[in-house]
CSV table of C-alpha atoms and ligand atoms in Angstrom, one decimal:
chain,number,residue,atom,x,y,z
A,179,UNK,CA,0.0,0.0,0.0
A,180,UNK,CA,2.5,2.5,1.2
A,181,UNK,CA,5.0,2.1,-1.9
A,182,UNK,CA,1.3,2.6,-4.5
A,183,UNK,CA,0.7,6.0,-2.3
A,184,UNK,CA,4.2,7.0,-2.8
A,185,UNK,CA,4.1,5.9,-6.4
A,186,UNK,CA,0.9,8.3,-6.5
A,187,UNK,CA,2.6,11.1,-5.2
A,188,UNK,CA,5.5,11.1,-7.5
A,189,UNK,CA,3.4,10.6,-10.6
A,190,UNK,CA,1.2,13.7,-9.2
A,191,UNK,CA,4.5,15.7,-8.8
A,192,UNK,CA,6.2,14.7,-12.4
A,193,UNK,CA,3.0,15.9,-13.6
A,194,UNK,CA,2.9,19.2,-11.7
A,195,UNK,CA,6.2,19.9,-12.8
A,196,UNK,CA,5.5,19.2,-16.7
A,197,UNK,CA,2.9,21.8,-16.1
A,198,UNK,CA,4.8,24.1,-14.8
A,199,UNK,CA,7.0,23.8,-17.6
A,200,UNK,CA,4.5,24.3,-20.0
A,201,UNK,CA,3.6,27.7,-18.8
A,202,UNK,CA,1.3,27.3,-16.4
A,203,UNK,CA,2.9,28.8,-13.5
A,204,UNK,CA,0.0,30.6,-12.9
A,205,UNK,CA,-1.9,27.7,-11.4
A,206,UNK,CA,0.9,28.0,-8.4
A,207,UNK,CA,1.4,31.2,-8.0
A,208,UNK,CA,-0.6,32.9,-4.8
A,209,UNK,CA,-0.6,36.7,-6.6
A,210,UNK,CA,-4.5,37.1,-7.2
A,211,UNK,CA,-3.9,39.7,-9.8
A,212,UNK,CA,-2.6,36.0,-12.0
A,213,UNK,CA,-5.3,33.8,-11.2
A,214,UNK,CA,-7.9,36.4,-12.1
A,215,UNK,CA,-6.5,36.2,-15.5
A,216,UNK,CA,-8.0,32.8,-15.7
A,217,UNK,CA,-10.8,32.6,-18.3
A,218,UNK,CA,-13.4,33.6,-16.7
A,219,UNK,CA,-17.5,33.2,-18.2
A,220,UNK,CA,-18.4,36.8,-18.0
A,221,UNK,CA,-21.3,37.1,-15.4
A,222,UNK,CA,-24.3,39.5,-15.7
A,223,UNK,CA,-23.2,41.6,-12.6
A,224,UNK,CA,-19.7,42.2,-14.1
A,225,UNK,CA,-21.6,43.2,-17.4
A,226,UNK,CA,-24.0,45.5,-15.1
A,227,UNK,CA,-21.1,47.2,-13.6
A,228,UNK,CA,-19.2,48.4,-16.7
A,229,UNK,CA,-22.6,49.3,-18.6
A,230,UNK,CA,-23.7,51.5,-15.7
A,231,UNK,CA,-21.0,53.8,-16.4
A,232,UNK,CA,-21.1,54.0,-20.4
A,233,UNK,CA,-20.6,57.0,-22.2
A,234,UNK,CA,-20.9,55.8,-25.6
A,235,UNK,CA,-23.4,58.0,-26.7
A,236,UNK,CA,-25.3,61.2,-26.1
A,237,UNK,CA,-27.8,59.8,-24.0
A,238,UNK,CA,-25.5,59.6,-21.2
A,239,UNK,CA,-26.2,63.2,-21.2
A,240,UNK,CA,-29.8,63.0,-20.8
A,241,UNK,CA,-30.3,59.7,-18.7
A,242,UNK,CA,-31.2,59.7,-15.6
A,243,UNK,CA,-30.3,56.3,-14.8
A,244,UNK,CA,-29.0,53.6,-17.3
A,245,UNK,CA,-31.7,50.4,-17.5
A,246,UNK,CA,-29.5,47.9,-18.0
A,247,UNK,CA,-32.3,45.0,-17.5
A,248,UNK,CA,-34.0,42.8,-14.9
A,249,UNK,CA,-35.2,39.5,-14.2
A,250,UNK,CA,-34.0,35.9,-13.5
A,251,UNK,CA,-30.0,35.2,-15.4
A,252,UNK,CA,-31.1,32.0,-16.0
A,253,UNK,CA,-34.5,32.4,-17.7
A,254,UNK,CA,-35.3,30.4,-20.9
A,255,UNK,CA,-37.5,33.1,-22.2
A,256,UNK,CA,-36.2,37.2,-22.6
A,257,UNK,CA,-37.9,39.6,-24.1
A,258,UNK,CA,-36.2,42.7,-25.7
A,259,UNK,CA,-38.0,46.1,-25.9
A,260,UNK,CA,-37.0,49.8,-27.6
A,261,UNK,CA,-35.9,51.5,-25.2
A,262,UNK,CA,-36.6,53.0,-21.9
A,263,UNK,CA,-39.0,55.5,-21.3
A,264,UNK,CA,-39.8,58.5,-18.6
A,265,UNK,CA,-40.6,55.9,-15.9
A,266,UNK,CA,-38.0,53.4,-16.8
A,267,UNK,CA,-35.3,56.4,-16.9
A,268,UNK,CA,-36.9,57.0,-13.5
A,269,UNK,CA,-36.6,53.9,-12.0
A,270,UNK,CA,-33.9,52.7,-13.9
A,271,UNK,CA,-35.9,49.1,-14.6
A,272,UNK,CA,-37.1,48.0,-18.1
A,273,UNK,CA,-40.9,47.7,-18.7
A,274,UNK,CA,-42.3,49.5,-15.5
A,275,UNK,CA,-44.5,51.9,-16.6
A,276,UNK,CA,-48.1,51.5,-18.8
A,277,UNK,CA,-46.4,49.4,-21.6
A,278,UNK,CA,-44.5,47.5,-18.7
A,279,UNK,CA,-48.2,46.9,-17.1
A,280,UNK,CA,-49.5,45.3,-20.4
A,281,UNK,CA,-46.0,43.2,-20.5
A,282,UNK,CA,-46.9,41.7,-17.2
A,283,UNK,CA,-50.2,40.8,-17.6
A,284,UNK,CA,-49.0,39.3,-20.8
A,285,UNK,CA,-46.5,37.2,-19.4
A,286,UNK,CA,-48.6,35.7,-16.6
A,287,UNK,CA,-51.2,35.0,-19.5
A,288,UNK,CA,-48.3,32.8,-21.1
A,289,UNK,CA,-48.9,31.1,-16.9
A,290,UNK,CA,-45.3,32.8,-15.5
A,291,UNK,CA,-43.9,35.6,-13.5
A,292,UNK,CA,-42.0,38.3,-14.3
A,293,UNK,CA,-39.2,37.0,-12.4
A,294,UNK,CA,-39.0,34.0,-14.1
A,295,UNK,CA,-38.4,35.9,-17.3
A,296,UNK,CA,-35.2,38.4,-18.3
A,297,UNK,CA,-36.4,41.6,-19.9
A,298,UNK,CA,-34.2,43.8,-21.4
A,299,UNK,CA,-33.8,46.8,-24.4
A,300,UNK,CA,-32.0,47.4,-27.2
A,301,UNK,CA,-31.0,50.9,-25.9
A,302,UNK,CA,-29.9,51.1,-22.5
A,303,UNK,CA,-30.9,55.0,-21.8
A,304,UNK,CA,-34.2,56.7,-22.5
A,305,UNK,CA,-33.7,59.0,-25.5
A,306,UNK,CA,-35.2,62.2,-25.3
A,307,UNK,CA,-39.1,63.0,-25.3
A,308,UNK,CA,-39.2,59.2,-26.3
A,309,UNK,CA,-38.1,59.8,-30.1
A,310,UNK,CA,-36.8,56.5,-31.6
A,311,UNK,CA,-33.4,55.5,-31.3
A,312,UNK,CA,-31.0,56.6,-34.1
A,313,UNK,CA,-28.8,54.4,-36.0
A,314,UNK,CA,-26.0,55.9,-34.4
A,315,UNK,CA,-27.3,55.0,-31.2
A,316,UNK,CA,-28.2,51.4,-32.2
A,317,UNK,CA,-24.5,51.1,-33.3
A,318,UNK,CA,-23.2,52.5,-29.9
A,319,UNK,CA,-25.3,49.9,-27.4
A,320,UNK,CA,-26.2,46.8,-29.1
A,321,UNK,CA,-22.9,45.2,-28.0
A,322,UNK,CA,-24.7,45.4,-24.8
A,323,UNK,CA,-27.5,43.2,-25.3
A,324,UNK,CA,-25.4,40.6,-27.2
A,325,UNK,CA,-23.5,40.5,-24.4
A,326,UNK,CA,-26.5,40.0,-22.4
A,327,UNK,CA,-28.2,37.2,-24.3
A,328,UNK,CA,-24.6,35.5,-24.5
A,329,UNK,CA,-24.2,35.3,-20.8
A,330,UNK,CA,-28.1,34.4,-20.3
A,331,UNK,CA,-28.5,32.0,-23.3
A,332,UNK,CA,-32.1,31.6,-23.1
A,333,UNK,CA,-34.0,29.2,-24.8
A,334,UNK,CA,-36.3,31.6,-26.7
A,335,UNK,CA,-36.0,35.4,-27.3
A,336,UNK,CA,-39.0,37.6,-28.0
A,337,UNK,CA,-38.1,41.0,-29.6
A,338,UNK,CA,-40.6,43.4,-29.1
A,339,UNK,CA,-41.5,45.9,-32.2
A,340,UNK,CA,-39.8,47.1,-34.6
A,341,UNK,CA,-36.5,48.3,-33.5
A,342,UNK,CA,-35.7,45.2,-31.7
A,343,UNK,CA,-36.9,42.5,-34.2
A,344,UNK,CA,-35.2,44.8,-36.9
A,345,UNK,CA,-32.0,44.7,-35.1
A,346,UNK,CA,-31.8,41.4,-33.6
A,347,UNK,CA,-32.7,39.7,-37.1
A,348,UNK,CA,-30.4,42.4,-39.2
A,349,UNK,CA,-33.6,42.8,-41.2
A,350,UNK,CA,-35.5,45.9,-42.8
A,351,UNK,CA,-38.7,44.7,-43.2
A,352,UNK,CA,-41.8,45.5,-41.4
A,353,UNK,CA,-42.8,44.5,-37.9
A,354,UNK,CA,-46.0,42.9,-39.4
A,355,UNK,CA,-44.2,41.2,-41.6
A,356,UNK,CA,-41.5,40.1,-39.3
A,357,UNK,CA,-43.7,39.2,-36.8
A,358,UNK,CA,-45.6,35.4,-36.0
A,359,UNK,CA,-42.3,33.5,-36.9
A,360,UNK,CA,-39.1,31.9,-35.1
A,361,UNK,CA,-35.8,33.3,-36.4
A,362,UNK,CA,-32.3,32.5,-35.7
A,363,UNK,CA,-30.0,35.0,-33.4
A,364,UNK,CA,-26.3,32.9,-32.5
A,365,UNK,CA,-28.6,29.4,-32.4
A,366,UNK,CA,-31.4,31.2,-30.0
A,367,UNK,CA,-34.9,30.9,-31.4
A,368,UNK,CA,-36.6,34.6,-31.9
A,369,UNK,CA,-40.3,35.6,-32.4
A,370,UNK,CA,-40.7,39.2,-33.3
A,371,UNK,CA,-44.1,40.2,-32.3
A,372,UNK,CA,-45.9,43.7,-31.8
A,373,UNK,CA,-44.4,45.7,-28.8
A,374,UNK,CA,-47.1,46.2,-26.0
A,375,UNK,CA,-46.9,50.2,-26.4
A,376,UNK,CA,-48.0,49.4,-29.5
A,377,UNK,CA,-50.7,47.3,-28.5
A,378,UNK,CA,-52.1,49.9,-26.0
A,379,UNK,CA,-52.9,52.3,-29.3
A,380,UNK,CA,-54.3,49.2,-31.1
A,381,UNK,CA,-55.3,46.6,-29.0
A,382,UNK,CA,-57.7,44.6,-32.0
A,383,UNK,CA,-53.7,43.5,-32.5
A,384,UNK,CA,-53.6,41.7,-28.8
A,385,UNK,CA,-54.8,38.3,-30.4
A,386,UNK,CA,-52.1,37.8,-32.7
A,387,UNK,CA,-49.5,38.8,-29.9
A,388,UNK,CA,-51.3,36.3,-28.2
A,389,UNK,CA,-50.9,34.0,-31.3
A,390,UNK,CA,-46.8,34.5,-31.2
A,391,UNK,CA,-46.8,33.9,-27.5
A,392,UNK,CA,-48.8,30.7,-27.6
A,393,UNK,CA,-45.7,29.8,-30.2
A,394,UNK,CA,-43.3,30.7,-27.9
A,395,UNK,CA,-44.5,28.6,-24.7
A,396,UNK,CA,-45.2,26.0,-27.4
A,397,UNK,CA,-41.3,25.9,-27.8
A,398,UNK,CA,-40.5,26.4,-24.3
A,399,UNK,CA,-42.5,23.5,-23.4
A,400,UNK,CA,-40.5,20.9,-26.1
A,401,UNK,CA,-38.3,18.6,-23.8
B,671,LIG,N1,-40.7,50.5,-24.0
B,671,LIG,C1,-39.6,49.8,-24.2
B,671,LIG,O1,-39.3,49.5,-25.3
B,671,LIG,N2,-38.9,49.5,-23.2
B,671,LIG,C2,-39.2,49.8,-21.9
B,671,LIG,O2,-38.4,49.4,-21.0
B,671,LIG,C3,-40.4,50.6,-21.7
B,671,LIG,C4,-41.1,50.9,-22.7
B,672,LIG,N1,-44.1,50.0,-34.7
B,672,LIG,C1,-43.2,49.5,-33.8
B,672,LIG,O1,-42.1,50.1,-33.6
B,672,LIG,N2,-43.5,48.4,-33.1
B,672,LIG,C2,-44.7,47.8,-33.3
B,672,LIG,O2,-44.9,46.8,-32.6
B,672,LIG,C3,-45.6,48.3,-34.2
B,672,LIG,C4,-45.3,49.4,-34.9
């Protein structure tokens, strides 16, 4: 017994050594500046942190606060709005005020909670008097939410409207035509569908949001 644990040990050690050799020095070292070096997933907090402070764009100028996004980082489904408006800006959460309202009720019609869900925008910072975002602006923060749905990886993405459809899917066409189908977005399934702002101007429109969603909880429900 004794001369297989001492065997052990020395095979463990030639190992450690080959490693070391190789360049890997930094498994051994105690300086924590080195091992935080270490590929590292990127976590949502981290991500939080740095967008909190951006200044990519003129709407750091404006904001109030940055809405960087809200809701369980391990949810299958996210949606993805516009942009934040007067009460998001305020509160500095996505979907709070009477869009937000409609969004709720919408996704405890599809039988879940807010919190279960991850709801996020395109733009990160209300844009003045609500205009819509500008290309420029599209450009400046849609690393953002890439980064987002990379570190989330849900199982289903629903863009809401036009600006997030249109820039998730790289398309030009028209939310009615986008909408009602599952694209591709880095291997996650997206339904564009009408955004609930929308919906509050015309809701005859709420039973073919209803449609998309019953689509959506049909593919969340597979395996
Ligand atoms: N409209 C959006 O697109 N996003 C929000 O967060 C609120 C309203
Ligand atoms: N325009 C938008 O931006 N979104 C909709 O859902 C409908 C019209």
């Amino acid at each position: 017994m004794d001369g297989d644990l001492e065997e052990i040990i020395s095979a463990v050690k030639f190992y450690i050594d080959l490693e070391k050799e190789s360049g890997m020095a930094e498994f051994f070292s105690k300086d924590e500046s080195l091992l935080a070096t270490k590929p590292v997933k990127e976590d949502l907090e981290t991500l939080k942190k740095e967008v909190l402070k951006c200044e990519a764009c003129e709407l750091s100028r404006t904001r109030r606060n940055v809405v960087f996004g809200s809701g369980n980082p391990h949810a299958a489904l996210m949606f993805i709005g516009e942009a934040p408006g007067e009460d998001e800006d305020i509160q500095g959460l996505p979907f709070v005020g009477r869009a937000g309202q409609l969004l709720t009720r919408i996704i405890e019609a599809m039988g879940m909670k807010r919190s279960d869900v991850y709801i996020a925008n395109i733009l990160k910072c209300r844009p003045p008097n609500n205009r819509s975002p500008l290309p420029s602006e599209i450009l400046a923060c849609r690393e953002n939410v890439k980064r987002q749905i990379e570190i989330i990886r849900p199982k289903v993405i629903c863009a809401l409207g036009k600006f997030a459809s249109q820039t998730l899917l790289n398309a030009d066409k028209p939310i009615s035509a986008l909408r009602g189908k599952f694209y591709e977005y880095e291997g996650i399934k997206v339904m564009p569908t009408f955004h609930p702002a929308y919906l509050l101007r015309n809701p005859q429109d709420k039973k073919l949001v209803w449609e998309d969603m019953k689509k959506i909880k049909k593919e969340l429900d597979k395996n």
